[in-house]
Coordinates of C-alpha atoms and ligand atoms in Angstrom, one line a residue:
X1449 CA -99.8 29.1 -49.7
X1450 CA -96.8 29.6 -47.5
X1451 CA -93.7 29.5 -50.1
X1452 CA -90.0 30.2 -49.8
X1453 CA -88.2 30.9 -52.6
X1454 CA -84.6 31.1 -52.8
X1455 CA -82.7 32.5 -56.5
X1456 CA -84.2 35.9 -57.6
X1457 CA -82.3 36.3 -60.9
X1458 CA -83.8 36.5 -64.6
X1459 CA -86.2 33.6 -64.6
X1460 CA -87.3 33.4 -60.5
X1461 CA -88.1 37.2 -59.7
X1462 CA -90.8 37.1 -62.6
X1463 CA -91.9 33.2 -61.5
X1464 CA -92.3 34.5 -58.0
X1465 CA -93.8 38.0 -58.9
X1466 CA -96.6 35.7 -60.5
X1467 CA -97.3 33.9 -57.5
X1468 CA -97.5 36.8 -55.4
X1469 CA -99.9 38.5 -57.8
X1470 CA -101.9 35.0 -57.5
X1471 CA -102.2 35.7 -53.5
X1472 CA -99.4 33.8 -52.2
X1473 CA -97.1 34.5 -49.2
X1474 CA -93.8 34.6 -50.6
X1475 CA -90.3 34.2 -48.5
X1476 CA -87.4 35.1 -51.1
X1477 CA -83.7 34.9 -50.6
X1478 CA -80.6 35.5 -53.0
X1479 CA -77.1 35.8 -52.7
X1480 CA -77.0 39.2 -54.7
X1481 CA -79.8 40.5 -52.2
X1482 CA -82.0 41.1 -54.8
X1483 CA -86.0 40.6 -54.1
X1484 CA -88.6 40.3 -55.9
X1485 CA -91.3 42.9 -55.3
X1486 CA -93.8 42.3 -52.7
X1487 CA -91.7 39.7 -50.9
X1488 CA -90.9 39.2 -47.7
X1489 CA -87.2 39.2 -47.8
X1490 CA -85.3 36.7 -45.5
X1491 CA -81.6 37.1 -44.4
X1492 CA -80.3 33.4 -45.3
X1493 CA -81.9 30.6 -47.6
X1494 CA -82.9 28.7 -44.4
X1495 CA -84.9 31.4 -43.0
X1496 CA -86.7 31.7 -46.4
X1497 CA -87.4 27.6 -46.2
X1498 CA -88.2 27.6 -42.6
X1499 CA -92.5 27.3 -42.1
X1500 CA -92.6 27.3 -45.9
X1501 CA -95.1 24.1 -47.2
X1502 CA -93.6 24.8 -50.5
X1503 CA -89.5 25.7 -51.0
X1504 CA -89.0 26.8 -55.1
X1505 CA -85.3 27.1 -55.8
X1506 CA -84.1 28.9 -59.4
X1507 CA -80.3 28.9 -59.0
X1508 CA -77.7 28.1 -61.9
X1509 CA -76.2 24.8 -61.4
X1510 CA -76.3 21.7 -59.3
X1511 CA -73.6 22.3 -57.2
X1512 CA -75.0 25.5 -55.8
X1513 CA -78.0 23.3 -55.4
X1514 CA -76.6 20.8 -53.4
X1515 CA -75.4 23.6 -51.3
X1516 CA -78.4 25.4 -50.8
X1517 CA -80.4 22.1 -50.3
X1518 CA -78.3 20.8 -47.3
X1519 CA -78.9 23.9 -45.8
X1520 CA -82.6 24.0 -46.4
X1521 CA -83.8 20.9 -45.6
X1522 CA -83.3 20.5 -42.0
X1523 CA -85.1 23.8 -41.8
X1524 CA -88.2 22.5 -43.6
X1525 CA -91.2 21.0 -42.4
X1526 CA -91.9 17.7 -42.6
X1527 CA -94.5 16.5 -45.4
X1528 CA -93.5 20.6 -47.3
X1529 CA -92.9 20.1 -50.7
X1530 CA -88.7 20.8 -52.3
X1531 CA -89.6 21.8 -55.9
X1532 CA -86.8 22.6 -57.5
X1533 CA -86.8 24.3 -61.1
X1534 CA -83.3 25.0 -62.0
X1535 CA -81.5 23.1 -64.8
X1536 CA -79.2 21.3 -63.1
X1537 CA -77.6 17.6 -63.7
X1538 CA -79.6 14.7 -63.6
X1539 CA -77.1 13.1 -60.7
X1540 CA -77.3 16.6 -58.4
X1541 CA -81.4 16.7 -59.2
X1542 CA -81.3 13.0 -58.1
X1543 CA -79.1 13.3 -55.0
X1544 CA -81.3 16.5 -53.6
X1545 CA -84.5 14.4 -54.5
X1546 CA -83.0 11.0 -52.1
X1547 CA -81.8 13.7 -49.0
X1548 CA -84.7 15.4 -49.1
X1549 CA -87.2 12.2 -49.3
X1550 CA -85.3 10.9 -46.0
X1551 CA -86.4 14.0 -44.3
X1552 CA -89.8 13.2 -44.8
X1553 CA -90.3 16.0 -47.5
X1554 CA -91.5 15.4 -51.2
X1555 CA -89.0 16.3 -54.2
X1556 CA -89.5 17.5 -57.9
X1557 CA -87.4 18.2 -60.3
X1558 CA -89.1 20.9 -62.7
X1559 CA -86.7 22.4 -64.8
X1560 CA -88.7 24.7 -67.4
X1561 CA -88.5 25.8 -71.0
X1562 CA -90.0 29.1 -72.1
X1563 CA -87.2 31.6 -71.3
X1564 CA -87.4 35.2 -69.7
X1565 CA -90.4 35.7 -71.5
X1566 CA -92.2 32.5 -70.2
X1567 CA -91.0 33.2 -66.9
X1568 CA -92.6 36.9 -67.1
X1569 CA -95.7 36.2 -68.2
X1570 CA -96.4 32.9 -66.5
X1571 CA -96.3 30.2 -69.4
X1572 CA -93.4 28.5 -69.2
X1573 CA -93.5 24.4 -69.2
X1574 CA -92.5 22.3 -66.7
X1575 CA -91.1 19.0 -67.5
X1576 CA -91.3 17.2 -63.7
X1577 CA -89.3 14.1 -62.0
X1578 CA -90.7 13.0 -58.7
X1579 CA -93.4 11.4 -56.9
X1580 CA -97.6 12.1 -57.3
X1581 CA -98.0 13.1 -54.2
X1582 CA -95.2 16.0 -54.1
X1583 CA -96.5 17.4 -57.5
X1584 CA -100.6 17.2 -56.5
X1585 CA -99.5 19.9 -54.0
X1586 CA -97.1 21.4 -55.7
X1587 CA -100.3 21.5 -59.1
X1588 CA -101.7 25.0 -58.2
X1589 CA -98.4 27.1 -58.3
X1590 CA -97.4 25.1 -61.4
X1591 CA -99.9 26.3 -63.1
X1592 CA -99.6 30.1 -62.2
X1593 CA -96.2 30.2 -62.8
X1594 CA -97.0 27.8 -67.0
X1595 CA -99.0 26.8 -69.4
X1596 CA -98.1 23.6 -69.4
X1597 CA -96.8 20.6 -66.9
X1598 CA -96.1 17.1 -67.8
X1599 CA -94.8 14.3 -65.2
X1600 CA -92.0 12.3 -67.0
X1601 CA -91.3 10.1 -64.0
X1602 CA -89.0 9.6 -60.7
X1603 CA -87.0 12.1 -59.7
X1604 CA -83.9 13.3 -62.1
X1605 CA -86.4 12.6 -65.3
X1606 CA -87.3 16.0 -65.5
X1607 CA -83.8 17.0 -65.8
X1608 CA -83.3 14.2 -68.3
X1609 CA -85.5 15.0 -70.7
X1610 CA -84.9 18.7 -70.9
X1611 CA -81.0 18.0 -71.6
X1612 CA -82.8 16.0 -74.0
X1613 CA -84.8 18.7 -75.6
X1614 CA -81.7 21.2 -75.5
X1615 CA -79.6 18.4 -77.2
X1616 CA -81.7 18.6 -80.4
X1617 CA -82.4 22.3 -80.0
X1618 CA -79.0 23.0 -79.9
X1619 CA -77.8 20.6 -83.1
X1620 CA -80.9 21.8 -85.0
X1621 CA -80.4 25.6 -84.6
X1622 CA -76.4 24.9 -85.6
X1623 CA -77.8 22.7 -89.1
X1624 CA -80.2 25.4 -89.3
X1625 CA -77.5 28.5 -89.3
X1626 CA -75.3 26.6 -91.2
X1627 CA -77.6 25.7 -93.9
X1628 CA -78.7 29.5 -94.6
X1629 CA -74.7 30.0 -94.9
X1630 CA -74.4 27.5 -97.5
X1631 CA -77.6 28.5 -99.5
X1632 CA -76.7 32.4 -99.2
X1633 CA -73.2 31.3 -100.5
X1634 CA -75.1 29.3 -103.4
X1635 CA -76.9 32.6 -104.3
X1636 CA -80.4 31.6 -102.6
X1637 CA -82.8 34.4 -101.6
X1638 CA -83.4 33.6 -97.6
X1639 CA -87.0 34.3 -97.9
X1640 CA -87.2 31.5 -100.7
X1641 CA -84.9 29.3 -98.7
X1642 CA -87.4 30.0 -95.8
X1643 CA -90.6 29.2 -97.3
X1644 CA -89.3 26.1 -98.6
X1645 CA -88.0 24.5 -95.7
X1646 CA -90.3 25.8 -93.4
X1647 CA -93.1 23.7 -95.1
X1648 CA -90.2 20.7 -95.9
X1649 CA -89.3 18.1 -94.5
X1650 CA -86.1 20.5 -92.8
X1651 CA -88.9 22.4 -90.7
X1652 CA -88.0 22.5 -86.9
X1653 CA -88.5 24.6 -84.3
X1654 CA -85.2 26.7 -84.7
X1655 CA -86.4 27.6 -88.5
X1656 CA -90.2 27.9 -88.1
X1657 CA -90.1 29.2 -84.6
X1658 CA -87.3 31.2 -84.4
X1659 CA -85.4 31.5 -87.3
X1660 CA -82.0 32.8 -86.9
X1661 CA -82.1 35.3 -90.3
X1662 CA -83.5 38.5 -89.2
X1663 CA -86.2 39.9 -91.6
X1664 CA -87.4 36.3 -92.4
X1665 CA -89.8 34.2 -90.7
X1666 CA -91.8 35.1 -87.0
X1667 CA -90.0 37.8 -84.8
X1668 CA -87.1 36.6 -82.9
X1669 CA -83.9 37.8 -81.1
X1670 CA -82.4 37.8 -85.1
X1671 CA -84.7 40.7 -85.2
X1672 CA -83.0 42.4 -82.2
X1673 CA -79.7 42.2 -83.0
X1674 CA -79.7 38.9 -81.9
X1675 CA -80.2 40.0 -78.3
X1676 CA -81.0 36.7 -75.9
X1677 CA -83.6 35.1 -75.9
X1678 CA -82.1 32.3 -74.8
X1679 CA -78.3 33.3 -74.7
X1680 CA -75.7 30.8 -76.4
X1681 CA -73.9 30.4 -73.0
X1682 CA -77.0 28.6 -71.5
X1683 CA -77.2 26.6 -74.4
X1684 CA -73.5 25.7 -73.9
X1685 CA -74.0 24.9 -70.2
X1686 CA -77.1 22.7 -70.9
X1687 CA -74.7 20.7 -74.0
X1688 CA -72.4 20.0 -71.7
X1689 CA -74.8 18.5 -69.0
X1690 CA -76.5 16.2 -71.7
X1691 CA -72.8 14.9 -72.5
X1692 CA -71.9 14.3 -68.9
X1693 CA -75.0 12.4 -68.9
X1694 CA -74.4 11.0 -71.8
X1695 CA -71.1 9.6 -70.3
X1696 CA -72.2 8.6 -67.3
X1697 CA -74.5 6.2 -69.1
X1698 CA -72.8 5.2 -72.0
X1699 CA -74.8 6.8 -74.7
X1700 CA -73.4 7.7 -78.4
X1701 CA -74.3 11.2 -78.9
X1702 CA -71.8 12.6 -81.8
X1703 CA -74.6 15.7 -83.0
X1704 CA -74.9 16.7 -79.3
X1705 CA -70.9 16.8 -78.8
X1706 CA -70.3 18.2 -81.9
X1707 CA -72.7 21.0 -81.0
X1708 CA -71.0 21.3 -77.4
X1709 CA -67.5 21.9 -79.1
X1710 CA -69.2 24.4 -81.2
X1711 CA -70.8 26.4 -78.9
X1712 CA -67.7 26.6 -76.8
X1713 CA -65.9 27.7 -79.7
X1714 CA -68.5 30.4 -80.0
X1715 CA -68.8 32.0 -76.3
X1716 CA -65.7 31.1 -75.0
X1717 CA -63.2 32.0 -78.2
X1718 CA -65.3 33.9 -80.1
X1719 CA -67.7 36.0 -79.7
X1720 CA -70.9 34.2 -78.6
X1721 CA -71.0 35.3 -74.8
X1722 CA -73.8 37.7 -74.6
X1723 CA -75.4 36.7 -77.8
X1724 CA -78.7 34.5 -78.6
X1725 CA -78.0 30.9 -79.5
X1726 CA -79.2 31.9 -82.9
X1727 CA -76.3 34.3 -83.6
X1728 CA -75.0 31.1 -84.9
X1729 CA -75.8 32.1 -88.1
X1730 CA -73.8 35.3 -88.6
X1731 CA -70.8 33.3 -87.1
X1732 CA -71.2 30.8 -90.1
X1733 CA -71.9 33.7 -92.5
X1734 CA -68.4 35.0 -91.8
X1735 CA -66.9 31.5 -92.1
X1736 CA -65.5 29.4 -95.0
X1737 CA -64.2 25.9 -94.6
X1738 CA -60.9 26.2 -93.3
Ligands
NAD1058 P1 -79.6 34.0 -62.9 O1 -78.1 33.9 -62.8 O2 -80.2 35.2 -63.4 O3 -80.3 33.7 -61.5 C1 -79.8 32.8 -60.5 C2 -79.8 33.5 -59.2 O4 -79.4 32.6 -58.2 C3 -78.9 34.7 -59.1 O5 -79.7 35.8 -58.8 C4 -77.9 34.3 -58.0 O6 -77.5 35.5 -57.2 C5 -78.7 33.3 -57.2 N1 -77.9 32.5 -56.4 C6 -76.7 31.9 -56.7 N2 -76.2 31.2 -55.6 C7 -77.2 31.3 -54.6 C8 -77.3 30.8 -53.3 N3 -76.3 30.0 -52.8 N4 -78.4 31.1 -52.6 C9 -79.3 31.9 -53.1 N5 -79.3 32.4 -54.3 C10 -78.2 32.1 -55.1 O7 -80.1 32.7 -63.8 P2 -81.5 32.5 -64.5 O8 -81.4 33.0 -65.9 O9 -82.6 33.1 -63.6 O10 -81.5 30.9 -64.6 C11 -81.9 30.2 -63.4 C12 -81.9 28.7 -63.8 O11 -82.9 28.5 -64.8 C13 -80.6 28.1 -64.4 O12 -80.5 26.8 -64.0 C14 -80.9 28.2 -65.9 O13 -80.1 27.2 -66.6 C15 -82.4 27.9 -66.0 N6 -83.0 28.4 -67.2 C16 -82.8 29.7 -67.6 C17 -83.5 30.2 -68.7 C18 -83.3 31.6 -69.2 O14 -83.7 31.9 -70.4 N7 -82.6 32.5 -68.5 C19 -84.4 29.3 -69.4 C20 -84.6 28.0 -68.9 C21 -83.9 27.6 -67.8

């Protein structure tokens, strides 16, 4: 297949270097005029769109999209297929999906979980908003590029229900770290603590998956010096777009803004930037109440 692909940073070089290694013909633009090896490099984000019968975008927030997308869609052919599979807001994923609809093309939204390492070794999961048609075509590169793919409805609900997902990761990985501070302070061994909860009913996937104390549990960045992973300023950035959402439709969400004023707190006064979501939990060790 034909495909343009336009943000070649941690998460699209290795989703596009998987679809080139499937066979495909891959177009890539980005800003930073970085590539992604074996593609054909264009010199602007239309050029990389134009002739394409799928357009991929990876890019780091919705108003970047918008941007790119007005420029790409006049450039695309009619009935090619806009997937985009950033984590963007559910409004930006929404307004791309209408423009791009009344150009004749088909729009998903497929933002993904799974990380750098997902990305690299083609499992990550799509979670998809848009129409049947759109994501039939669209099937194939899905799954080179994941494991898994599930259609949560019209366009913006992919978006939607990974700020969903993110919300509870984020508050459970915070009562997770804080937790292990209270039961070190309480004199518990962490491997106790761990084998307890991890087969209680305080098992999630921040403590069986990936828990934050290194030495205990599976490996995980708390292993690596807490190394990202998935680094505590994308976990800020997708808190804050499940609250925006959460405003713009009225929703109570008091764990989920909690969690947002925490994780500023931690990457933009302390020293979180850089750092897994998970270092958390030597923030908490250092902490007492006051
Ligand atoms: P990144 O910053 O490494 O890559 C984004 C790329 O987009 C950069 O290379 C940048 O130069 C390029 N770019 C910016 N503006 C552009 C423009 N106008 N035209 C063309 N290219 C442009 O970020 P990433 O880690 O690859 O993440 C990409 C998206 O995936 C984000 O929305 C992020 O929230 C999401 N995501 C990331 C992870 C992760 O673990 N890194 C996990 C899940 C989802």
């Amino acid at each position: 297949m034909k495909i343009g692909f336009i943000g070649l940073g941690n998460m699209g070089a290795p989703m596009a270097a998987n679809l080139l290694k499937a066979g495909h013909d891959v177009t890539g633009f980005d800003v930073a005029g970085i590539t992604a090896e074996g593609a054909r490099e264009a010199a602007s984000a239309a050029e990389a769109a134009t002739g394409a019968e799928v357009v991929i975008t990876m890019l780091p927030n919705g108003q970047i999209l918008r941007s790119v997308a007005a420029e790409i869609i006049p450039a695309m052919s009619a009935g090619a297929v806009f997937l985009d599979c950033s984590t963007v807001d559910v409004d930006s994923a929404r307004a791309v999906a209408a423009d791009a609809q009344a150009a004749g093309l088909s729009a998903l939204d497929a933002p993904v979980s799974g990380g750098i390492g997902g990305a690299t070794a083609g499992t990550l999961t799509f979670m998809i908003g848009g129409d049947d048609a759109g994501l039939a075509k669209a099937q194939p590169l899905l799954d080179i590029m994941g494991g898994k793919s599930v259609h949560c409805g019209p366009s913006g609900n992919g978006q939607a229900v990974k700020i969903c997902n993110n919300m509870i990761l984020g508050v459970t990985m915070i009562a997770t770290c804080e937790a292990f501070a209270l039961a070190d302070k309480l004199g518990l061994d962490r491997q106790a603590m761990f084998d307890v909860v991890s087969t209680s009913s305080g098992y999630s996937w921040s403590m069986n998956a990936y828990c934050p104390a290194p030495g205990i549990g599976p490996k995980s960045p708390a292993d690596n010096g807490y190394k990202p992973g998935f680094a505590a300023e994308l976990m800020f950035k997708d808190l804050g777009l499940a609250q925006n959402a959460a405003e713009a439709v009225d929703a109570d969400t008091p764990m989920g803004e909690r969690a947002l004023a925490l994780y500023r707190q931690f990457v933009e006064g302390e020293d979180g930037r850089g750092r897994d979501f998970s270092a958390m939990l030597p923030r908490f060790e250092k902490r007492g109440r006051g």
